[in-house]
PDB file of C-alpha atoms and ligand atoms in Angstrom:
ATOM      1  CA  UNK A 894       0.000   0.000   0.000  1.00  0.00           C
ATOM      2  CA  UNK A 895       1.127   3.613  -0.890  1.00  0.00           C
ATOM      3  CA  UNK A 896       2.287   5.834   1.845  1.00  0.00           C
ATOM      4  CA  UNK A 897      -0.065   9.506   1.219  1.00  0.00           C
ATOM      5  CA  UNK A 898       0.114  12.612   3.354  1.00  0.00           C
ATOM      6  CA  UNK A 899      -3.169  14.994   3.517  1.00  0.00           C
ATOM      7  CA  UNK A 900      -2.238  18.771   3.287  1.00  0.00           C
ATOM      8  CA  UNK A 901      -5.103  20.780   4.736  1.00  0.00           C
ATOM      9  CA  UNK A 902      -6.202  24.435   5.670  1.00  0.00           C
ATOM     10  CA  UNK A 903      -9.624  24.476   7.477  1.00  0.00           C
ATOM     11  CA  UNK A 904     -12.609  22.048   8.195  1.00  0.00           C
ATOM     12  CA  UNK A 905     -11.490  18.975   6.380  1.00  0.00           C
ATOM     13  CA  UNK A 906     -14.511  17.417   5.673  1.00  0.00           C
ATOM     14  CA  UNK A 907     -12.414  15.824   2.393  1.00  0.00           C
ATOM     15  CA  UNK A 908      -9.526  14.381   5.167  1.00  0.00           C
ATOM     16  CA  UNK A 909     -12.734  13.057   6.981  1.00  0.00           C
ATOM     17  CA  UNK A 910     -13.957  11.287   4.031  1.00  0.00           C
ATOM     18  CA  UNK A 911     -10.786   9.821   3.483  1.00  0.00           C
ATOM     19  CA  UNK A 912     -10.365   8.792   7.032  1.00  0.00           C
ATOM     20  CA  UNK A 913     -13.811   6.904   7.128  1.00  0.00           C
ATOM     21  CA  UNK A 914     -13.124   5.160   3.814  1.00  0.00           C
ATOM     22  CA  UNK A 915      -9.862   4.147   5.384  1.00  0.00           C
ATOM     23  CA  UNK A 916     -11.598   2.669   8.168  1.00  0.00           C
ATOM     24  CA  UNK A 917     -14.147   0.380   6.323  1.00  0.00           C
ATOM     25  CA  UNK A 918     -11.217  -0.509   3.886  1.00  0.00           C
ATOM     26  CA  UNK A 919     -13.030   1.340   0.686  1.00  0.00           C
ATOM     27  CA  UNK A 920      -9.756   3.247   0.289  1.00  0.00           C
ATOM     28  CA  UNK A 921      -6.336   1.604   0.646  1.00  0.00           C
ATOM     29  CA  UNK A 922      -3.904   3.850   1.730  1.00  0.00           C
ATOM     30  CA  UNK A 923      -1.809   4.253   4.462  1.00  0.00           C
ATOM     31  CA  UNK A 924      -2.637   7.923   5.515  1.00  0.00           C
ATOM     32  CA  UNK A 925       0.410   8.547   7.524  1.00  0.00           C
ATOM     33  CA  UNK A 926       0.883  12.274   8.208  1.00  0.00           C
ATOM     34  CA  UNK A 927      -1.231  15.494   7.925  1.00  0.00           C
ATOM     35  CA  UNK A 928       0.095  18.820   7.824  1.00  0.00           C
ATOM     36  CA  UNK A 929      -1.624  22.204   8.090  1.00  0.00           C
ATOM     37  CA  UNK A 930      -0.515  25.355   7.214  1.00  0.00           C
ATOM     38  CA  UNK A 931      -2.755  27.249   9.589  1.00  0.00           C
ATOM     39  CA  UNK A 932      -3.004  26.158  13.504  1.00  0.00           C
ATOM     40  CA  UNK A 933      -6.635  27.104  13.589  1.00  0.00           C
ATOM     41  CA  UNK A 934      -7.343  24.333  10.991  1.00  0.00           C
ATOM     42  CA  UNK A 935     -10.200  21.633  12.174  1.00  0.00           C
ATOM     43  CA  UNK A 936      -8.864  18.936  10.147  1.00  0.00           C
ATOM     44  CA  UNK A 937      -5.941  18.623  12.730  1.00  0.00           C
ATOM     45  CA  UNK A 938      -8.564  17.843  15.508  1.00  0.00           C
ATOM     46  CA  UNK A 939     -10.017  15.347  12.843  1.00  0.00           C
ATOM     47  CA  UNK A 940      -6.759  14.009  12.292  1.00  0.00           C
ATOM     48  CA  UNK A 941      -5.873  13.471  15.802  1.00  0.00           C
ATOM     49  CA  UNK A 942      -9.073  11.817  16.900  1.00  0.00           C
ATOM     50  CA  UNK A 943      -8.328   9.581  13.960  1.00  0.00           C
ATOM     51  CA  UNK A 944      -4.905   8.791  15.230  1.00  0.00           C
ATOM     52  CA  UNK A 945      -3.387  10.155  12.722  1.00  0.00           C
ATOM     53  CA  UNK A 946      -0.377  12.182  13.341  1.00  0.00           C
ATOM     54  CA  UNK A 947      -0.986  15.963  12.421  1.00  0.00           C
ATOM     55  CA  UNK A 948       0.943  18.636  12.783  1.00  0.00           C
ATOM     56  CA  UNK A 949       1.008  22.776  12.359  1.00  0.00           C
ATOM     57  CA  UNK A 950       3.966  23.601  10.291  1.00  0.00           C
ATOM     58  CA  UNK A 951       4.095  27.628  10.400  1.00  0.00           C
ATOM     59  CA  UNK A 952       4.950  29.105   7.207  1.00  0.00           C
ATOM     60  CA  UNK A 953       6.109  32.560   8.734  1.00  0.00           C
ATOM     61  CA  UNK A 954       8.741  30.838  10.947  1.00  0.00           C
ATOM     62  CA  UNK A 955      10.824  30.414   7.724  1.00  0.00           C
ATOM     63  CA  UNK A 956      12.670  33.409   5.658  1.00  0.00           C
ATOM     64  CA  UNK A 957      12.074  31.985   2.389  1.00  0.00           C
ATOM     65  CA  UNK A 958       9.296  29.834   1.160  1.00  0.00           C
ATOM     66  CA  UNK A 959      12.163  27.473  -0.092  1.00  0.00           C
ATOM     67  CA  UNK A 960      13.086  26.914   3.507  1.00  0.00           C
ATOM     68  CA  UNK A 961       9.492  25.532   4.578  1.00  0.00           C
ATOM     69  CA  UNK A 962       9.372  23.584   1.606  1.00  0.00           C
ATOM     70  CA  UNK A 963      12.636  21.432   2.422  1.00  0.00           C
ATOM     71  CA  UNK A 964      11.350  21.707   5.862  1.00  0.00           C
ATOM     72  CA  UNK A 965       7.928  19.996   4.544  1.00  0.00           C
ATOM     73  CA  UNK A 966      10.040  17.300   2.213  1.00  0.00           C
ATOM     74  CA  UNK A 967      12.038  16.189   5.216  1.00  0.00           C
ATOM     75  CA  UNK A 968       8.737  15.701   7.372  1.00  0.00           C
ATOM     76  CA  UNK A 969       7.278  13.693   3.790  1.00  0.00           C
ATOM     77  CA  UNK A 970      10.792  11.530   3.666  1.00  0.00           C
ATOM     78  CA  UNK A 971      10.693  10.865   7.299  1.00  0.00           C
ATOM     79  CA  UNK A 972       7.514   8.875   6.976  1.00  0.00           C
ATOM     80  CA  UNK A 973       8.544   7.606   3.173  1.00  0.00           C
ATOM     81  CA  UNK A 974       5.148   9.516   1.857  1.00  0.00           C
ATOM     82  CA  UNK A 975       4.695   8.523  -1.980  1.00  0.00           C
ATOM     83  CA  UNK A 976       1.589  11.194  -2.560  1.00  0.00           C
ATOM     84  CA  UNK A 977       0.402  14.114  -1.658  1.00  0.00           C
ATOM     85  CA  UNK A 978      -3.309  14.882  -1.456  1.00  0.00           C
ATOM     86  CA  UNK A 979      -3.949  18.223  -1.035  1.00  0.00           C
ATOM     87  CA  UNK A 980      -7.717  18.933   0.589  1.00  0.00           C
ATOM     88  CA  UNK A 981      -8.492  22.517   1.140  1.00  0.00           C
ATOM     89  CA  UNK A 982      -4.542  23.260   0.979  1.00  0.00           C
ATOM     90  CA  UNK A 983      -5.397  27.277   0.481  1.00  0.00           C
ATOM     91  CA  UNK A 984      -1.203  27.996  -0.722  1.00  0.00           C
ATOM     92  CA  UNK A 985       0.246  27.832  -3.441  1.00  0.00           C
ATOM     93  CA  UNK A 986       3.188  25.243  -3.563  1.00  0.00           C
ATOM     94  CA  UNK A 987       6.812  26.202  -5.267  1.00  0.00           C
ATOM     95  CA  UNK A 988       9.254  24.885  -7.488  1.00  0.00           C
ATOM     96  CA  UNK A 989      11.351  23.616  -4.720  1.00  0.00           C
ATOM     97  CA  UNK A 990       8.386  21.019  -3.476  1.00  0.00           C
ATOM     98  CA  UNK A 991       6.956  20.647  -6.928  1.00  0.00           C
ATOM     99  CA  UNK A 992      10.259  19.045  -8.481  1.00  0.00           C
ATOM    100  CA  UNK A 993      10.556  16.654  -5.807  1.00  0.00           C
ATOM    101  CA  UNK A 994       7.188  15.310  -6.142  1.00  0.00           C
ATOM    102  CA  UNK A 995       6.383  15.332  -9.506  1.00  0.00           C
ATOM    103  CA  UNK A 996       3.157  14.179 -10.876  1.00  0.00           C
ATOM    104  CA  UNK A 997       2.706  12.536  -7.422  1.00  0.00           C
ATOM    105  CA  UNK A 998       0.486  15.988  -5.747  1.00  0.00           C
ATOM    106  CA  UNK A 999      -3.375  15.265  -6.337  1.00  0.00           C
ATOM    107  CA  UNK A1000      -5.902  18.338  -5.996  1.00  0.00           C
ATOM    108  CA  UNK A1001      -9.359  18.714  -5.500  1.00  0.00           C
ATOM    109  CA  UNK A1002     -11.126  21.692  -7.045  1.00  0.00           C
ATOM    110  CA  UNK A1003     -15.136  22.379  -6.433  1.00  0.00           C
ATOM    111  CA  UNK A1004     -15.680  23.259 -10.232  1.00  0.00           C
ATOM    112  CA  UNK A1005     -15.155  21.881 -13.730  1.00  0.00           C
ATOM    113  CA  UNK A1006     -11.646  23.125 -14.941  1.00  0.00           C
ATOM    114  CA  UNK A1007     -10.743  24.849 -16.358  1.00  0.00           C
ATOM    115  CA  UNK A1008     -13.682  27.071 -15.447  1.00  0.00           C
ATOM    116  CA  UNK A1009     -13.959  28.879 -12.446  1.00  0.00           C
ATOM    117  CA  UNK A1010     -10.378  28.521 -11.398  1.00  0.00           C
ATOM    118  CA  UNK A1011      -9.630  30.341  -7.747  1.00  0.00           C
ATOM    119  CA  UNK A1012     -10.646  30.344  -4.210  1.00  0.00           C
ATOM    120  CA  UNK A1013     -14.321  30.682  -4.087  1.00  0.00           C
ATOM    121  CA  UNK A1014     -15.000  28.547  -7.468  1.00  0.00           C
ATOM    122  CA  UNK A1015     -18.669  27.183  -6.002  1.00  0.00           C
ATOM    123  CA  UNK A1016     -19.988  30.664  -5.353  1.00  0.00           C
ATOM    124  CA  UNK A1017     -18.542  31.820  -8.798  1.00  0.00           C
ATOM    125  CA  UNK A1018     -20.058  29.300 -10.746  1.00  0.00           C
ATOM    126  CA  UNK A1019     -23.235  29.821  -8.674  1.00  0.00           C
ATOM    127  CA  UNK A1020     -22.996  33.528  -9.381  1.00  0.00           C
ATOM    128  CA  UNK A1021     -22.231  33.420 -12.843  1.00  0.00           C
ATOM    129  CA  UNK A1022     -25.341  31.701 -13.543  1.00  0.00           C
ATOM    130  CA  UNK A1023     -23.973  28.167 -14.237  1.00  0.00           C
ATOM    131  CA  UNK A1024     -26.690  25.359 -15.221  1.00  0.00           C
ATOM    132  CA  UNK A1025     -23.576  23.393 -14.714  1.00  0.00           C
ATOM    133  CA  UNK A1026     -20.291  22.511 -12.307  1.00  0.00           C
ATOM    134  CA  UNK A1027     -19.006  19.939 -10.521  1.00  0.00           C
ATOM    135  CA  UNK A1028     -16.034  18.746  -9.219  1.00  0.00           C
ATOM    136  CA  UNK A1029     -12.261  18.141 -10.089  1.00  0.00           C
ATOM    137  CA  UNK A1030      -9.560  15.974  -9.149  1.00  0.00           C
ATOM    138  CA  UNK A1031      -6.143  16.812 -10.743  1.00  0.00           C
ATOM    139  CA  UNK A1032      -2.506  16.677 -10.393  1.00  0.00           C
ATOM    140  CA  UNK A1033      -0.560  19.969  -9.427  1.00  0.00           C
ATOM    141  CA  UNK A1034       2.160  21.493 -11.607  1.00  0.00           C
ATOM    142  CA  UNK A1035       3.807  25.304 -11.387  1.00  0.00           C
ATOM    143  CA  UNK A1036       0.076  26.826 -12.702  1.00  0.00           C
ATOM    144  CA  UNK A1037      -2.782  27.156 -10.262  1.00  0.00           C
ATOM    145  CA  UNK A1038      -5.542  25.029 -10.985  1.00  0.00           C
ATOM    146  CA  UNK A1039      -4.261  24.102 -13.833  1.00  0.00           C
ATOM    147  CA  UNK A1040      -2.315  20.123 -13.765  1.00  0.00           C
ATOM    148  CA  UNK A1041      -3.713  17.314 -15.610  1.00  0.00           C
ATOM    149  CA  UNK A1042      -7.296  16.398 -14.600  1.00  0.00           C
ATOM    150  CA  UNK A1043      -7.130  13.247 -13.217  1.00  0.00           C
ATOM    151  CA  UNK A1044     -11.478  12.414 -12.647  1.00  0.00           C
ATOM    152  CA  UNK A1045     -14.113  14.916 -12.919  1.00  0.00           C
ATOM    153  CA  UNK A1046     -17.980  14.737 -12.321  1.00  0.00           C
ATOM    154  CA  UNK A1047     -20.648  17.141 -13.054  1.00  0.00           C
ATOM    155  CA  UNK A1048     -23.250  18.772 -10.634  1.00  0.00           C
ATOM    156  CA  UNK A1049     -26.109  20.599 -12.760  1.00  0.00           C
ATOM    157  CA  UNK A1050     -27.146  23.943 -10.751  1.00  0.00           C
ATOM    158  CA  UNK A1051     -30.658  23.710  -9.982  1.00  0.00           C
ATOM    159  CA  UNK A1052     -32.587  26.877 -11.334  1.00  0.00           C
ATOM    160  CA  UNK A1053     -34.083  27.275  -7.495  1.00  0.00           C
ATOM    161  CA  UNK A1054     -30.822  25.753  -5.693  1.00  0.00           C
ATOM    162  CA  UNK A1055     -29.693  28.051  -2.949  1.00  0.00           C
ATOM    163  CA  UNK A1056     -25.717  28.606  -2.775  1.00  0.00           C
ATOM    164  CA  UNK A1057     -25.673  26.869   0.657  1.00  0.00           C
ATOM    165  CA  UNK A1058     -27.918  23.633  -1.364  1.00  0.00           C
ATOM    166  CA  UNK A1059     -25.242  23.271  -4.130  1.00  0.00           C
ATOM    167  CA  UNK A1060     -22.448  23.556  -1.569  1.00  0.00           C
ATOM    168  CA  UNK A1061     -23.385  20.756  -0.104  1.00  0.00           C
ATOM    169  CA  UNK A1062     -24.022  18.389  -3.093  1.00  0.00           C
ATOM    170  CA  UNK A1063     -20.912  19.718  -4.521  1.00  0.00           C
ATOM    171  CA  UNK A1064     -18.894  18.429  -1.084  1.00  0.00           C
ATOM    172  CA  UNK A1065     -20.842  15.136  -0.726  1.00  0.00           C
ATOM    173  CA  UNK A1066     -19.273  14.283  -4.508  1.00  0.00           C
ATOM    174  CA  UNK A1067     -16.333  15.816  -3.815  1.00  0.00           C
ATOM    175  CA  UNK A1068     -15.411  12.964  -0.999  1.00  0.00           C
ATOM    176  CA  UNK A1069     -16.601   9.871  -3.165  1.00  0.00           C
ATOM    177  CA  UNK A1070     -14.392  11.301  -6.154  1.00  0.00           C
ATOM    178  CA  UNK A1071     -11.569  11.859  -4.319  1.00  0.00           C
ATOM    179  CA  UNK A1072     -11.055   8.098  -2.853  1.00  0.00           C
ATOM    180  CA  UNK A1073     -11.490   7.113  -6.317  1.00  0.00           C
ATOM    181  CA  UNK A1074      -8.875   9.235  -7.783  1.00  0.00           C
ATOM    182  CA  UNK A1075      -6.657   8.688  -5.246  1.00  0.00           C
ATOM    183  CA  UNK A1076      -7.006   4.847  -4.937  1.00  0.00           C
ATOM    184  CA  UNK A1077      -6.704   4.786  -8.654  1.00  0.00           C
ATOM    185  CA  UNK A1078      -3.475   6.664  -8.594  1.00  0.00           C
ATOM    186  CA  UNK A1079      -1.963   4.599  -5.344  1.00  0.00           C
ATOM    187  CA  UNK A1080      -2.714   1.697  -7.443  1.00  0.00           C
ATOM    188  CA  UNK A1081      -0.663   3.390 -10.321  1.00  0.00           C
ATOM    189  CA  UNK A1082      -3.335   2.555 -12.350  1.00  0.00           C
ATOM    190  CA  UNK A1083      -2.841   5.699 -14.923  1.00  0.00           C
ATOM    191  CA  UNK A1084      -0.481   6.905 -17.427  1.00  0.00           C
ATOM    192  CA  UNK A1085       0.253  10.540 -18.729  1.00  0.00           C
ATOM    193  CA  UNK A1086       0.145  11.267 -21.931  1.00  0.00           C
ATOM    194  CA  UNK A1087       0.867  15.179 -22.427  1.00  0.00           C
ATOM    195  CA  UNK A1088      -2.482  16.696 -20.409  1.00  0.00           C
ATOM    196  CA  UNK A1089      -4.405  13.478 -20.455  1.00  0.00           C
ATOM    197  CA  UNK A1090      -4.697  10.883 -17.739  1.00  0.00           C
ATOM    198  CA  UNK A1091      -5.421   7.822 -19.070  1.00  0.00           C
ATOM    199  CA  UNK A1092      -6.918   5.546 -16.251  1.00  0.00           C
ATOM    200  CA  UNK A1093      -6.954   1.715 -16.137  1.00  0.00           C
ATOM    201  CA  UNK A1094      -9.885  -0.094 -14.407  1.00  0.00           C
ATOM    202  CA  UNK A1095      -8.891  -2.582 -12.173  1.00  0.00           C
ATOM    203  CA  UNK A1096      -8.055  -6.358 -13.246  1.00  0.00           C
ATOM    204  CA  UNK A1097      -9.596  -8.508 -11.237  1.00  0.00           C
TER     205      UNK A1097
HETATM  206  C1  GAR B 860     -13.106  21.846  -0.815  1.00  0.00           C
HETATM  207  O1  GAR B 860     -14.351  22.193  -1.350  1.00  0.00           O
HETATM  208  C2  GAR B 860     -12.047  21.915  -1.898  1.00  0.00           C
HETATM  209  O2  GAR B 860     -12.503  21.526  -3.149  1.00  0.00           O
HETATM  210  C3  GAR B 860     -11.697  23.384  -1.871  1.00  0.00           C
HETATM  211  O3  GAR B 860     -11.643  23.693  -0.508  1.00  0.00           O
HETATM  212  C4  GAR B 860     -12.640  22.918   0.180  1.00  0.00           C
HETATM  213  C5  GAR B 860     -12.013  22.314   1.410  1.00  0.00           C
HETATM  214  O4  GAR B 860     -13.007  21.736   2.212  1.00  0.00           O
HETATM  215  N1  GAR B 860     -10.468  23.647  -2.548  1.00  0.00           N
HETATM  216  C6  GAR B 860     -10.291  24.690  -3.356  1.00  0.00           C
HETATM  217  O5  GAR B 860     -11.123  25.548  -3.549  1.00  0.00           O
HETATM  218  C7  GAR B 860      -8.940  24.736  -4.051  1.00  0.00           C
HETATM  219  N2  GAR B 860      -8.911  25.723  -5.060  1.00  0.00           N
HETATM  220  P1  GAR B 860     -12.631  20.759   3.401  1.00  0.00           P
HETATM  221  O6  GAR B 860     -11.562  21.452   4.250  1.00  0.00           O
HETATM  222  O7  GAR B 860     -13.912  20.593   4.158  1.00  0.00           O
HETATM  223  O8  GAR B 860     -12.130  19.466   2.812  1.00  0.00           O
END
């Protein structure tokens, strides 16, 4: 089983999803570390109940952004992590932590891309006037919202949905998609070809 570590920012209802899978054995990972860049973050509280160890890692104790990147790799060899899932991870990663981990940092964005790229993608989409979104799962290179897509899945906008109504439906298929993607990856069952992710169902 692959070795993953969740990077989080606030509530972590994704890192809960993937801790519950864990726990029936729907998703086979070894979750071994989460790291937050912001102390306030829930998802550390989720992650300890869980067991799982989970730690603060400050950003503004380091000079350069370089520095807390090597200081995030050595905490990712430590525990021998193969991925990185990042779930609600609100910074932007550099070159430094994107070299060493190559096509092996997964994403989750709450819109189709590459619409609605950004922070606050469900209330743009809602805003805009979309019939429809959905959800993306992607890997991370040097661009922001912008890696190959690894799974998406549509949510049609209801034409009397509330924001708070698609928020939800958009988060309850954003935490079956993600186990998929990620199990699917772990599994190594995908190839890259240029922007496409070519995925391979499972031989049984
Ligand atoms: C999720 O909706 C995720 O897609 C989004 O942050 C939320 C985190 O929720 N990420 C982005 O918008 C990235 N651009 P969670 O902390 O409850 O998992």
């Amino acid at each position: 089983m692959k070795n993953i570590a969740v990077f989080v920012s606030g509530y972590g209802t994704n890192l809960q999803a993937m801790i519950n899978r864990i726990a029936k054995g729907t998703l086979r990972v070894n979750l071994k570390l989460v790291l937050s860049d912001k102390s306030s973050a829930f998802a550390l509280r989720r992650a300890k109940k869980a067991g799982i160890p989970a730690f603060f890692v400050d950003p503004k104790k380091f000079t350069h952004k370089n520095d807390y990147e090597h200081h995030l790799i050595s905490l990712l060899e430590d525990e021998k992590i193969d991925f990185i899932v990042l779930a609600g991870f609100m910074r932007i990663l550099g070159p430094v932590f994107l070299k060493k981990y190559k096509n092996r940092i997964l994403n989750i964005h709450p819109a189709l891309l590459p619409a609605f790229k950004g922070a606050h993608a469900i209330h743009d989409a809602y805003e805009y006037g979309a019939k429809v979104t959905g959800v993306t799962v992607h890997f991370v290179d040097e661009k922001i919202d912008n890696g190959p897509i690894i799974m998406q899945e549509v949510v049609s906008v209801g034409d009397h949905e509330t924001m708070s109504q698609l928020e939800k439906r958009i988060h309850k298929v954003e935490h079956g998609i993600y186990s998929e993607a990620i199990q699917k990856v772990c599994d190594n069952r995908f190839s890259i070809r240029g922007r496409r992710v070519v995925l391979r169902a499972k031989i049984r």
